[in-house]
Coordinates of C-alpha atoms in Angstrom, one line a residue:
X5 CA -4.0 -101.2 31.3
X6 CA -4.1 -105.0 31.9
X7 CA -7.6 -106.2 31.3
X8 CA -9.0 -109.2 33.1
X9 CA -9.2 -112.5 31.1
X10 CA -12.5 -114.1 30.4
X11 CA -11.8 -116.9 32.9
X12 CA -11.4 -114.4 35.8
X13 CA -13.2 -114.9 39.1
X14 CA -16.9 -114.4 39.2
X15 CA -16.6 -111.2 41.3
X16 CA -14.8 -109.3 38.5
X17 CA -16.5 -106.1 37.4
X18 CA -17.5 -105.9 33.7
X19 CA -18.0 -102.9 31.4
X20 CA -19.8 -103.0 28.1
X21 CA -18.7 -100.3 25.6
X22 CA -21.2 -99.7 22.8
X23 CA -19.8 -97.7 19.9
X24 CA -22.2 -95.9 17.5
X25 CA -20.3 -96.8 14.3
X26 CA -17.6 -99.2 13.1
X27 CA -14.6 -100.7 14.9
X28 CA -11.9 -99.0 12.9
X29 CA -13.3 -95.5 12.8
X30 CA -10.3 -93.4 14.0
X31 CA -12.4 -91.5 16.6
X32 CA -13.3 -94.9 18.2
X33 CA -9.7 -95.9 18.3
X34 CA -8.8 -92.7 20.1
X35 CA -11.7 -93.1 22.6
X36 CA -10.7 -96.7 23.2
X37 CA -7.1 -95.7 23.9
X38 CA -8.2 -93.1 26.5
X39 CA -10.8 -95.4 28.0
X40 CA -8.6 -98.4 28.6
X41 CA -5.8 -96.2 29.8
X42 CA -8.1 -94.8 32.5
X43 CA -10.0 -97.7 33.9
X44 CA -8.3 -99.2 36.9
X45 CA -7.9 -102.9 36.7
X46 CA -6.3 -104.4 39.8
X47 CA -6.0 -107.7 41.6
X48 CA -8.4 -106.4 44.2
X49 CA -10.9 -105.2 41.7
X50 CA -10.4 -106.8 38.3
X51 CA -12.3 -105.3 35.4
X52 CA -13.4 -106.9 32.2
X53 CA -14.1 -104.6 29.2
X54 CA -16.2 -105.8 26.3
X55 CA -16.9 -103.8 23.1
X56 CA -19.8 -103.9 20.6
X57 CA -20.5 -101.7 17.6
X58 CA -23.8 -100.5 16.1
X59 CA -22.1 -99.8 12.7
X60 CA -24.2 -96.6 12.2
X61 CA -25.0 -95.3 9.6
X62 CA -24.6 -98.5 7.6
X63 CA -27.4 -100.1 9.6
X64 CA -30.5 -98.2 10.9
X65 CA -34.2 -98.7 11.6
X66 CA -36.4 -100.3 14.3
X67 CA -36.0 -103.8 13.1
X68 CA -32.2 -103.5 13.2
X69 CA -32.3 -102.0 16.6
X70 CA -34.6 -104.8 17.9
X71 CA -32.2 -107.4 16.4
X72 CA -29.2 -105.8 18.1
X73 CA -30.9 -105.5 21.4
X74 CA -31.9 -109.1 21.4
X75 CA -28.4 -110.1 20.4
X76 CA -26.8 -108.1 23.3
X77 CA -29.4 -109.3 25.8
X78 CA -28.8 -113.0 25.0
X79 CA -25.0 -112.6 24.7
X80 CA -24.5 -111.0 28.1
X81 CA -27.4 -112.7 30.0
X82 CA -24.9 -114.8 31.9
X83 CA -22.5 -111.9 32.5
X84 CA -24.6 -108.7 32.6
X85 CA -22.5 -105.6 32.6
X86 CA -22.0 -103.6 35.8
X87 CA -21.7 -100.4 33.7
X88 CA -22.5 -99.6 30.1
X89 CA -20.5 -96.9 28.2
X90 CA -22.3 -95.3 25.2
X91 CA -19.9 -93.8 22.7
X92 CA -21.5 -91.0 20.6
X93 CA -25.1 -89.8 20.4
X94 CA -26.5 -92.7 18.3
X95 CA -25.3 -95.3 20.8
X96 CA -26.8 -93.3 23.7
X97 CA -30.2 -92.8 22.0
X98 CA -30.3 -96.6 21.2
X99 CA -29.6 -97.5 24.8
X100 CA -32.2 -95.1 26.1
X101 CA -34.8 -96.6 23.7
X102 CA -33.9 -100.2 24.5
X103 CA -33.1 -99.9 28.2
X104 CA -36.1 -101.7 29.4
X105 CA -34.9 -104.8 27.6
X106 CA -31.2 -104.3 28.1
X107 CA -29.8 -104.5 31.6
X108 CA -32.1 -101.8 33.2
X109 CA -30.2 -101.9 36.4
X110 CA -26.8 -101.0 34.9
X111 CA -25.8 -97.3 35.0
X112 CA -25.0 -95.7 31.6
X113 CA -21.9 -93.5 31.0
X114 CA -22.1 -91.5 27.8
X115 CA -18.9 -90.3 26.0
X116 CA -18.5 -88.1 22.9
X117 CA -22.3 -87.6 22.8
X118 CA -23.2 -84.4 20.9
X119 CA -25.7 -82.6 23.2
X120 CA -27.3 -80.3 20.6
X121 CA -27.8 -82.6 17.5
X122 CA -29.6 -84.2 16.0
X123 CA -31.8 -82.8 18.8
X124 CA -31.2 -81.6 22.3
X125 CA -30.6 -84.1 25.0
X126 CA -33.9 -85.4 26.6
X127 CA -34.1 -85.4 30.4
X128 CA -31.7 -88.2 31.3
X129 CA -32.4 -90.7 34.2
X130 CA -30.3 -90.1 37.3
X131 CA -28.1 -93.1 36.5
X132 CA -27.2 -92.0 33.0
X133 CA -24.3 -89.7 33.3
X134 CA -21.3 -88.4 31.3
X135 CA -19.7 -85.3 29.9
X136 CA -21.2 -84.3 26.5
X137 CA -19.3 -82.7 23.7
X138 CA -20.2 -79.3 22.1
X139 CA -18.4 -78.8 18.8
X140 CA -17.2 -75.3 18.0
X141 CA -17.3 -74.7 14.2
X142 CA -17.7 -70.9 14.7
X143 CA -14.5 -70.8 16.8
X144 CA -12.7 -72.7 14.1
X145 CA -13.8 -70.2 11.4
X146 CA -12.8 -67.2 13.7
X147 CA -9.3 -68.7 14.1
X148 CA -9.1 -69.4 10.3
X149 CA -10.0 -65.7 9.5
X150 CA -7.2 -64.6 11.8
X151 CA -4.8 -66.7 9.9
X152 CA -6.2 -65.9 6.4
X153 CA -7.2 -62.2 6.5
X154 CA -7.7 -62.2 2.7
X155 CA -10.5 -64.9 2.9
X156 CA -13.9 -63.6 1.7
X157 CA -15.6 -66.9 0.9
X158 CA -16.4 -70.1 2.9
X159 CA -17.2 -73.4 1.2
X160 CA -19.0 -75.9 3.5
X161 CA -18.9 -79.5 2.2
X162 CA -21.5 -82.1 3.6
X163 CA -23.1 -85.3 2.4
X164 CA -26.5 -86.7 1.4
X165 CA -27.6 -89.2 4.1
X166 CA -29.7 -88.1 7.1
X167 CA -26.6 -87.8 9.4
X168 CA -24.9 -85.5 6.8
X169 CA -28.1 -83.5 6.5
X170 CA -28.2 -83.0 10.3
X171 CA -24.7 -81.5 10.2
X172 CA -25.7 -79.3 7.3
X173 CA -28.6 -77.9 9.2
X174 CA -26.5 -77.2 12.3
X175 CA -23.8 -75.5 10.3
X176 CA -26.3 -73.3 8.4
X177 CA -27.5 -72.1 11.8
X178 CA -24.0 -71.7 13.2
X179 CA -22.5 -69.9 10.2
X180 CA -25.3 -67.4 9.9
X181 CA -23.3 -65.2 12.2
X182 CA -20.6 -64.7 9.5
X183 CA -23.0 -63.3 6.9
X184 CA -21.6 -59.9 5.8
X185 CA -18.1 -61.1 6.6
X186 CA -18.0 -64.1 4.4
X187 CA -19.9 -65.3 1.3
X188 CA -21.0 -68.8 2.4
X189 CA -21.6 -71.6 -0.1
X190 CA -22.9 -75.0 0.9
X191 CA -21.9 -78.0 -1.3
X192 CA -24.3 -80.5 0.2
X193 CA -25.1 -84.0 -1.1
X194 CA -23.2 -83.5 -4.4
X195 CA -21.5 -86.3 -6.3
X196 CA -17.8 -87.0 -5.6
X197 CA -16.8 -85.7 -9.0
X198 CA -18.6 -82.4 -8.5
X199 CA -17.1 -82.0 -5.0
X200 CA -13.6 -82.5 -6.3
X201 CA -14.1 -80.2 -9.3
X202 CA -15.3 -77.4 -7.1
X203 CA -12.5 -77.8 -4.6
X204 CA -9.9 -77.6 -7.4
X205 CA -11.2 -74.2 -8.5
X206 CA -10.7 -72.3 -5.3
X207 CA -8.3 -69.4 -4.8
X208 CA -6.6 -67.7 -1.8
X209 CA -9.9 -65.9 -1.0
X210 CA -11.5 -69.2 0.1
X211 CA -11.7 -71.3 3.3
X212 CA -13.1 -74.8 3.3
X213 CA -15.0 -76.3 6.3
X214 CA -16.4 -79.9 6.5
X215 CA -17.6 -82.3 9.2
X216 CA -16.8 -85.0 6.7
X217 CA -19.6 -87.0 5.0
X218 CA -20.6 -90.6 4.6
X219 CA -22.2 -90.5 1.2
X220 CA -22.8 -88.2 -1.8
X221 CA -25.4 -88.2 -4.5
X222 CA -23.5 -90.9 -6.4
X223 CA -24.0 -93.4 -3.6
X224 CA -20.2 -93.8 -3.0
X225 CA -19.7 -94.4 0.7
X226 CA -16.9 -93.1 3.0
X227 CA -16.0 -92.8 6.6
X228 CA -15.8 -89.2 7.8
X229 CA -12.0 -89.3 7.9
X230 CA -11.8 -90.8 4.4
X231 CA -14.0 -88.0 2.9
X232 CA -11.8 -85.3 4.6
X233 CA -8.7 -86.9 3.2
X234 CA -10.2 -86.7 -0.3
X235 CA -11.4 -83.1 0.2
X236 CA -8.0 -81.9 1.6
X237 CA -6.1 -83.6 -1.3
X238 CA -8.2 -81.9 -3.9
X239 CA -8.7 -78.4 -2.3
X240 CA -6.6 -75.4 -3.4
X241 CA -7.6 -73.7 -0.2
X242 CA -7.0 -74.5 3.5
X243 CA -9.5 -77.1 4.9
X244 CA -10.8 -77.0 8.5
X245 CA -12.9 -79.6 10.2
X246 CA -14.9 -80.7 13.2
X247 CA -13.1 -83.6 14.8
X248 CA -9.7 -84.2 16.4
X249 CA -9.3 -87.3 14.2
X250 CA -9.2 -85.2 11.1
X251 CA -5.7 -83.9 12.0
X252 CA -3.3 -85.8 9.8
X253 CA -5.7 -86.1 6.8
X254 CA -4.4 -82.9 5.1
X255 CA -6.8 -80.6 7.0
X256 CA -5.3 -77.7 8.9
X257 CA -7.4 -78.6 12.1
X258 CA -9.9 -76.8 14.2
X259 CA -11.3 -76.0 17.6
X260 CA -12.3 -79.5 18.7
X261 CA -12.7 -81.8 21.7
X262 CA -10.2 -84.6 22.0
X263 CA -11.6 -88.1 21.5
X264 CA -8.9 -89.6 23.6
X265 CA -9.6 -87.2 26.5
X266 CA -13.3 -88.0 26.1
X267 CA -12.5 -91.7 26.6
X268 CA -10.3 -91.0 29.5
X269 CA -13.1 -88.9 31.2
X270 CA -15.5 -91.9 30.7
X271 CA -13.0 -94.3 32.3
X272 CA -12.6 -92.0 35.3
X273 CA -16.4 -91.9 35.8
X274 CA -16.4 -95.8 35.7
X275 CA -13.7 -95.9 38.3
X276 CA -15.8 -93.6 40.6
X277 CA -18.9 -95.7 40.1
X278 CA -16.9 -98.9 41.0
X279 CA -15.6 -97.0 44.1
X280 CA -19.2 -96.6 45.3
X281 CA -19.9 -93.0 44.3
X282 CA -23.5 -92.5 43.4
X283 CA -24.1 -91.2 39.8
X284 CA -26.0 -88.2 41.2
X285 CA -23.0 -87.3 43.4
X286 CA -20.5 -87.1 40.6
X287 CA -19.2 -83.5 40.0
X288 CA -18.8 -83.5 36.3
X289 CA -18.1 -80.6 33.9
X290 CA -20.9 -79.4 31.6
X291 CA -19.0 -80.3 28.5
X292 CA -15.6 -81.5 27.3
X293 CA -13.3 -78.6 26.5
X294 CA -12.6 -77.6 23.0
X295 CA -9.0 -76.8 22.1
X296 CA -7.3 -75.6 19.0
X297 CA -5.8 -78.7 17.3
X298 CA -3.6 -78.3 14.2
X299 CA -1.3 -80.1 11.9
X300 CA 1.9 -78.1 11.8
X301 CA 2.7 -79.4 8.3
X302 CA -0.5 -77.8 7.0
X303 CA -0.2 -74.5 8.8
X304 CA 3.2 -74.1 7.2
X305 CA 1.8 -75.2 3.8
X306 CA -0.8 -72.4 3.9
X307 CA 1.7 -69.7 5.1
X308 CA 0.7 -69.6 8.8
X309 CA 3.7 -68.6 10.8
X310 CA 4.6 -70.7 13.8
X311 CA 4.6 -67.6 16.0
X312 CA 0.9 -67.0 15.1
X313 CA -0.2 -70.4 16.5
X314 CA -1.6 -69.8 20.0
X315 CA 0.6 -71.1 22.8
X316 CA -2.2 -73.3 24.2
X317 CA -2.8 -75.0 20.8
X318 CA -2.2 -78.8 20.4
X319 CA 0.3 -78.9 17.6
X320 CA 0.7 -82.3 15.9
X321 CA 3.3 -83.5 13.5
X322 CA 5.8 -81.1 14.8
X323 CA 9.3 -82.1 14.0
X324 CA 11.0 -82.6 17.4
X325 CA 13.9 -80.4 18.2
X326 CA 17.3 -82.1 18.5
X327 CA 16.9 -82.0 22.2
X328 CA 13.4 -83.5 22.1
X329 CA 14.3 -86.2 19.7
X330 CA 17.7 -87.1 21.0
X331 CA 17.6 -86.0 24.6
X332 CA 18.7 -89.3 26.1
X333 CA 21.2 -89.9 23.4
X334 CA 22.5 -86.3 23.8
X335 CA 22.8 -86.6 27.6
X336 CA 24.6 -90.0 27.3
X337 CA 26.7 -88.7 24.4
X338 CA 27.5 -85.5 26.2
X339 CA 28.4 -87.4 29.4
X340 CA 30.6 -89.7 27.4
X341 CA 32.3 -86.7 25.7
X342 CA 32.8 -84.9 29.0
X343 CA 34.2 -88.0 30.5
X344 CA 36.4 -88.5 27.5
X345 CA 37.4 -84.9 27.6
X346 CA 38.2 -85.2 31.3
X347 CA 40.1 -88.4 30.7
X348 CA 42.1 -86.8 27.8
X349 CA 42.8 -83.7 30.0
X350 CA 44.0 -85.9 32.8
X351 CA 46.1 -88.0 30.4
X352 CA 47.6 -84.8 29.0
X353 CA 48.3 -83.5 32.5
X354 CA 49.8 -86.9 33.4
X355 CA 51.8 -86.9 30.2
X356 CA 53.0 -83.4 30.9
X357 CA 54.0 -84.5 34.4
X358 CA 55.6 -87.7 33.1
X359 CA 57.5 -85.7 30.4
X360 CA 58.6 -83.2 33.0
X361 CA 59.8 -86.1 35.2
X362 CA 61.5 -87.7 32.3
X363 CA 63.2 -84.4 31.4
X364 CA 64.4 -84.2 35.0
X365 CA 65.6 -87.7 34.8
X366 CA 67.4 -87.0 31.6
X367 CA 69.0 -84.0 33.2
X368 CA 70.0 -86.0 36.3
X369 CA 71.1 -88.8 34.1
X370 CA 73.3 -86.5 32.0
X371 CA 74.7 -85.0 35.1
X372 CA 75.4 -88.5 36.5
X373 CA 77.1 -89.5 33.2
X374 CA 79.2 -86.4 33.3
X375 CA 80.1 -87.0 36.9
X376 CA 81.1 -90.5 35.9
X377 CA 83.3 -89.1 33.2
X378 CA 84.9 -86.7 35.7
X379 CA 85.5 -89.7 38.0
X380 CA 87.2 -91.5 35.1
X381 CA 89.3 -88.4 34.4
X382 CA 90.3 -88.3 38.1
X383 CA 91.3 -91.9 37.9
X384 CA 93.4 -91.2 34.8
X385 CA 95.0 -88.0 36.2
X386 CA 98.5 -89.4 36.7
X387 CA 98.6 -91.1 33.3
X388 CA 97.1 -88.0 31.6
X389 CA 99.7 -85.8 33.3
X390 CA 102.5 -88.1 32.2
X391 CA 101.0 -88.2 28.6
X392 CA 101.0 -84.4 28.4
X393 CA 104.3 -83.9 30.2
X394 CA 106.2 -86.1 27.8
X395 CA 105.6 -83.9 24.7
X396 CA 106.0 -80.8 26.8
X397 CA 109.4 -82.0 28.0
X398 CA 110.4 -82.9 24.5
X399 CA 109.4 -79.4 23.3
X400 CA 111.5 -77.8 26.1
X401 CA 114.5 -80.0 25.2
X402 CA 114.2 -79.1 21.5
X403 CA 113.8 -75.4 22.3
X404 CA 117.0 -75.5 24.4
X405 CA 118.8 -77.3 21.6
X406 CA 117.7 -74.7 19.1
X407 CA 118.8 -71.9 21.4
X408 CA 122.3 -73.4 21.7
X409 CA 122.5 -73.7 17.9
X410 CA 121.6 -70.1 17.5
X411 CA 124.1 -69.0 20.1
X412 CA 126.9 -71.0 18.4
X413 CA 126.4 -68.9 15.2
X414 CA 126.9 -72.0 13.1
X415 CA 124.8 -72.3 10.0
X416 CA 122.8 -75.4 11.0
X417 CA 119.4 -74.5 9.4
X418 CA 118.7 -78.2 8.6
X419 CA 119.0 -79.1 12.3
X420 CA 116.7 -76.2 13.2
X421 CA 114.1 -77.4 10.7
X422 CA 114.2 -80.8 12.3
X423 CA 113.9 -79.3 15.8
X424 CA 110.9 -77.2 14.7
X425 CA 109.3 -80.4 13.1
X426 CA 109.8 -82.2 16.4
X427 CA 108.3 -79.3 18.4
X428 CA 105.3 -79.2 16.0
X429 CA 104.8 -83.0 16.4
X430 CA 105.1 -82.9 20.1
X431 CA 102.7 -79.9 20.3
X432 CA 100.2 -81.8 18.1
X433 CA 100.6 -84.9 20.4
X434 CA 99.9 -82.8 23.5
X435 CA 97.0 -81.0 21.8
X436 CA 95.5 -84.3 20.7
X437 CA 95.6 -85.6 24.3
X438 CA 93.9 -82.4 25.5
X439 CA 91.3 -82.5 22.7
X440 CA 90.4 -86.1 23.6
X441 CA 90.2 -85.2 27.3
X442 CA 88.1 -82.1 26.7
X443 CA 85.7 -84.2 24.6
X444 CA 85.4 -86.8 27.3
X445 CA 84.9 -84.2 30.1
X446 CA 82.5 -81.9 28.2
X447 CA 79.0 -81.4 29.6
X448 CA 77.6 -79.9 26.5
X449 CA 74.1 -80.6 25.1
X450 CA 74.0 -84.2 23.7
X451 CA 74.2 -84.2 20.0
X452 CA 73.1 -87.3 18.1
X453 CA 74.9 -88.0 14.9
X454 CA 76.2 -90.8 12.8
X455 CA 79.8 -91.8 13.8
X456 CA 82.4 -94.5 13.0
X457 CA 82.4 -97.0 15.8
X458 CA 85.9 -98.1 15.1
X459 CA 87.2 -94.6 15.3
X460 CA 85.6 -94.1 18.7
X461 CA 87.2 -97.3 20.0
X462 CA 90.6 -96.1 18.7
X463 CA 90.2 -92.7 20.3
X464 CA 89.2 -94.2 23.6
X465 CA 92.1 -96.5 23.7
X466 CA 94.5 -93.7 22.8
X467 CA 93.3 -91.9 25.9
X468 CA 93.9 -95.0 28.0
X469 CA 97.3 -96.0 26.6
X470 CA 99.2 -93.9 29.2
X471 CA 97.1 -95.4 32.0
X472 CA 97.8 -98.9 30.6
X473 CA 101.6 -98.2 30.6
X474 CA 101.3 -96.8 34.1
X475 CA 99.6 -100.0 35.2
X476 CA 102.0 -102.2 33.2
X477 CA 99.0 -103.5 31.2
X478 CA 99.2 -104.3 27.5
X479 CA 96.2 -102.5 25.9
X480 CA 95.6 -103.9 22.4
X481 CA 93.2 -102.5 19.8
X482 CA 92.4 -105.3 17.5
X483 CA 92.0 -104.3 13.9
X484 CA 88.8 -105.6 12.2
X485 CA 87.3 -105.5 8.7
X486 CA 84.0 -104.6 10.3
X487 CA 82.9 -101.1 9.4
X488 CA 79.8 -99.0 9.7
X489 CA 78.3 -96.0 11.4
X490 CA 76.3 -95.9 14.5
X491 CA 73.8 -93.2 15.3
X492 CA 73.9 -91.5 18.7
X493 CA 76.3 -89.6 21.0
X494 CA 79.9 -90.6 20.3
X495 CA 81.1 -89.2 23.7
X496 CA 78.6 -91.4 25.6
X497 CA 79.7 -94.5 23.6
X498 CA 83.3 -93.7 24.2
X499 CA 82.5 -93.3 27.9
X500 CA 81.0 -96.9 27.9
X501 CA 84.2 -98.4 26.3
X502 CA 86.5 -96.5 28.7
X503 CA 84.6 -97.7 31.7
X504 CA 84.8 -101.3 30.4
X505 CA 88.5 -101.1 29.6
X506 CA 89.3 -99.6 33.0
X507 CA 87.3 -102.4 34.6
X508 CA 89.3 -104.9 32.5
X509 CA 92.6 -103.3 33.7
X510 CA 91.5 -103.6 37.2
X511 CA 90.7 -107.3 36.6
X512 CA 94.2 -108.2 35.3
X513 CA 96.0 -106.2 38.1
X514 CA 98.1 -108.7 40.0
X515 CA 97.9 -111.3 37.3
X516 CA 101.1 -112.9 35.7
X517 CA 102.7 -110.9 32.9
X518 CA 101.4 -113.1 30.2
X519 CA 97.8 -112.4 31.3
X520 CA 98.1 -108.7 31.8
X521 CA 96.5 -107.9 28.5
X522 CA 93.3 -106.1 27.6
X523 CA 91.9 -106.3 24.1
X524 CA 89.4 -103.8 22.6
X525 CA 87.8 -104.6 19.3
X526 CA 84.9 -103.9 16.9
X527 CA 83.2 -106.9 15.3
X528 CA 80.3 -107.3 12.8
X529 CA 77.1 -109.0 14.0
X530 CA 74.1 -110.1 12.1
X531 CA 72.0 -107.0 13.0
X532 CA 74.7 -104.4 13.6
X533 CA 78.2 -103.8 15.2
X534 CA 79.6 -104.8 18.5
X535 CA 82.5 -103.4 20.4
X536 CA 84.2 -105.6 23.0
X537 CA 86.5 -105.3 26.0
X538 CA 88.2 -108.6 26.8
X539 CA 90.6 -109.4 29.7
X540 CA 92.3 -112.5 31.0
X541 CA 91.6 -111.8 34.7
X542 CA 90.2 -114.1 37.3
X543 CA 86.6 -113.9 35.9
X544 CA 83.3 -113.1 37.6
X545 CA 81.6 -115.4 40.0
X546 CA 78.4 -116.9 38.5
X547 CA 76.3 -115.6 41.4
X548 CA 77.4 -112.0 40.7
X549 CA 76.5 -112.1 37.0
X550 CA 72.7 -111.4 37.3
X551 CA 73.4 -108.3 39.5
X552 CA 76.3 -107.0 37.6
X553 CA 74.4 -104.1 35.9
X554 CA 72.4 -103.1 39.0
X555 CA 73.0 -99.7 40.5
X556 CA 75.3 -99.7 43.5
X557 CA 76.4 -103.3 43.1
X558 CA 80.2 -103.7 42.8
X559 CA 82.7 -106.5 43.2
X560 CA 85.5 -103.9 43.8
X561 CA 86.5 -102.9 47.3
X562 CA 86.3 -99.2 46.6
X563 CA 83.7 -99.4 43.7
X564 CA 80.5 -97.4 43.9
X565 CA 78.5 -99.7 41.6
X566 CA 77.4 -97.0 39.1
X567 CA 79.8 -97.5 36.1
X568 CA 78.1 -100.5 34.6
X569 CA 74.6 -99.3 35.4
X570 CA 75.3 -96.1 33.6
X571 CA 76.9 -98.0 30.7
X572 CA 73.8 -100.2 30.3
X573 CA 71.5 -97.1 30.4
X574 CA 73.5 -95.4 27.7
X575 CA 73.7 -98.5 25.5
X576 CA 69.9 -99.2 25.8
X577 CA 69.3 -95.5 25.0
X578 CA 71.1 -96.1 21.7
X579 CA 68.9 -99.0 20.8
X580 CA 71.6 -101.5 21.7
X581 CA 72.3 -104.1 24.4
X582 CA 75.2 -104.9 26.7
X583 CA 76.1 -108.4 27.8
X584 CA 78.9 -110.2 29.6
X585 CA 80.5 -113.6 29.2
X586 CA 82.8 -114.7 32.0
X587 CA 84.6 -118.0 32.8
X588 CA 86.0 -118.1 36.3
X589 CA 89.8 -118.4 36.2
X590 CA 90.0 -117.6 32.5
X591 CA 88.7 -114.1 32.0
X592 CA 85.8 -111.9 31.0
X593 CA 84.5 -110.2 27.9
X594 CA 81.9 -107.4 27.7
X595 CA 80.0 -107.1 24.4
X596 CA 78.2 -103.8 23.4
X597 CA 75.9 -104.4 20.4
X598 CA 74.6 -101.4 18.5
X599 CA 72.4 -101.1 15.4
X600 CA 74.0 -99.8 12.2
X601 CA 72.8 -96.3 11.3
X602 CA 69.7 -96.5 9.1
X603 CA 68.9 -100.0 10.2
X604 CA 67.2 -99.2 13.5
X605 CA 66.1 -96.0 15.0
X606 CA 67.5 -94.8 18.3
X607 CA 65.0 -95.0 21.1
X608 CA 64.1 -92.2 23.5
X609 CA 66.5 -92.6 26.3
X610 CA 67.4 -91.4 29.7
X611 CA 70.2 -89.3 28.3
X612 CA 68.5 -88.3 25.1

């Protein structure tokens, strides 16, 4: 609640709250919290709240009361309160005695006033209203006996000053109903040392009850709460008390009215009065309700099971459950986790789809590469047939010669051995051609392995030698000191070189004899090996170079534009790169750079 500042407009309503005892008494703090939380302070009806304290029982007597009354009358003469709130019985009795001198026209609202003690309420004026409290020590002991069925003794601890004696008298009357069930001992007005000594000697057959006390026989002074803290710390039996403010001192608790609820009730009465409701028209309960108020730490300390605590009890110091303590964090964290789980799931699904698409691309890429090799084989059909027919014809000729020697009957075994050697050599030659061709045309699962790049270049050129002769092109394999192994698929690398060499043969077609040469070589580079295909053809126009490796781009009249695109894909899949250098009118060279095995790992590729 926002309280009006002192400089507020003159039409602001004012409330004077008069507490019976000191400012820092815990019960007063609770009443203040409830009171200020309930009083409506608005721009339309601002409210000022002022507080004063009688400091009972430190100061008592007629002279003291007259002094306080004079002080209050003079302090608030210029700003008389519209309503006075009396907190506790001593404050109410003081205002009733001094009302003729203190703002007689202001209605009084009493809060936390004990109706029965020190004596029953007198007949109150019509403009003195409130909801009194009626403490329930008997109900507290009944509950304690349910929790401690072995208890046979009750120790009641009170003090020595008149206020303490008033409580002692009330409790003697109240607890008389337990005679026969409990042996009751009153420890009243004893010294602090005696109280503590007695409390330390109790066993499980005892229950302790106290309303707190202000002073013992040794003149040591306490607040009610301080005395209960001392009692609970020393006692070897469970301690029960009278006030809600005792919870947290070490006492188990008791059936008590709530001081905060009492303050809230008083604030609501003030609101009604400011709204114009007459005091006599207020429909107020006869008394503030008592409710079982316990300290969960103490119930567990004294063996009281959680399930035995009534469901309507006010349980304080209860460790919150994870959900109660971290509800917001749990909701936010759970939401984040669910979102993350959803994101991870979607990413996994997307990864699966992408991988599936990649596998499909790999399969299609492999099929395309195989189709490209088949196209190359189709292009080489004539030369391959010639290459195979030559050894077959030589075998046939040697077989005819051997047959003629056998028919002659002459002993020409040395000639037959030479003929058989020729047949074997020509057979191996034809077999080698077929082996290379089968390797090139195979559509088997790609197998990555370490292989000698120079050997691959040599085999590829061996396949192409017949085609070179058919085209009247001089195909040269340049020997090089460069050596090393490349990791990948040797068939695919061979396919790249064959494609480049065939392109080079196409380039020198129609050139003078001295320029109809294609050179294949392997060279060392700083970071690996490079195989090259060089020709002395007309070269490539500069404007065509940037598009040379694009799919479906070709400078040939009948070209499909896939050979170089496939070659680049294969090379990049092996962690390499392909580049071209061309000088119009002088020729072109394609370089394929590949990392040496063990120097760079092969990337995942379209054909991997």
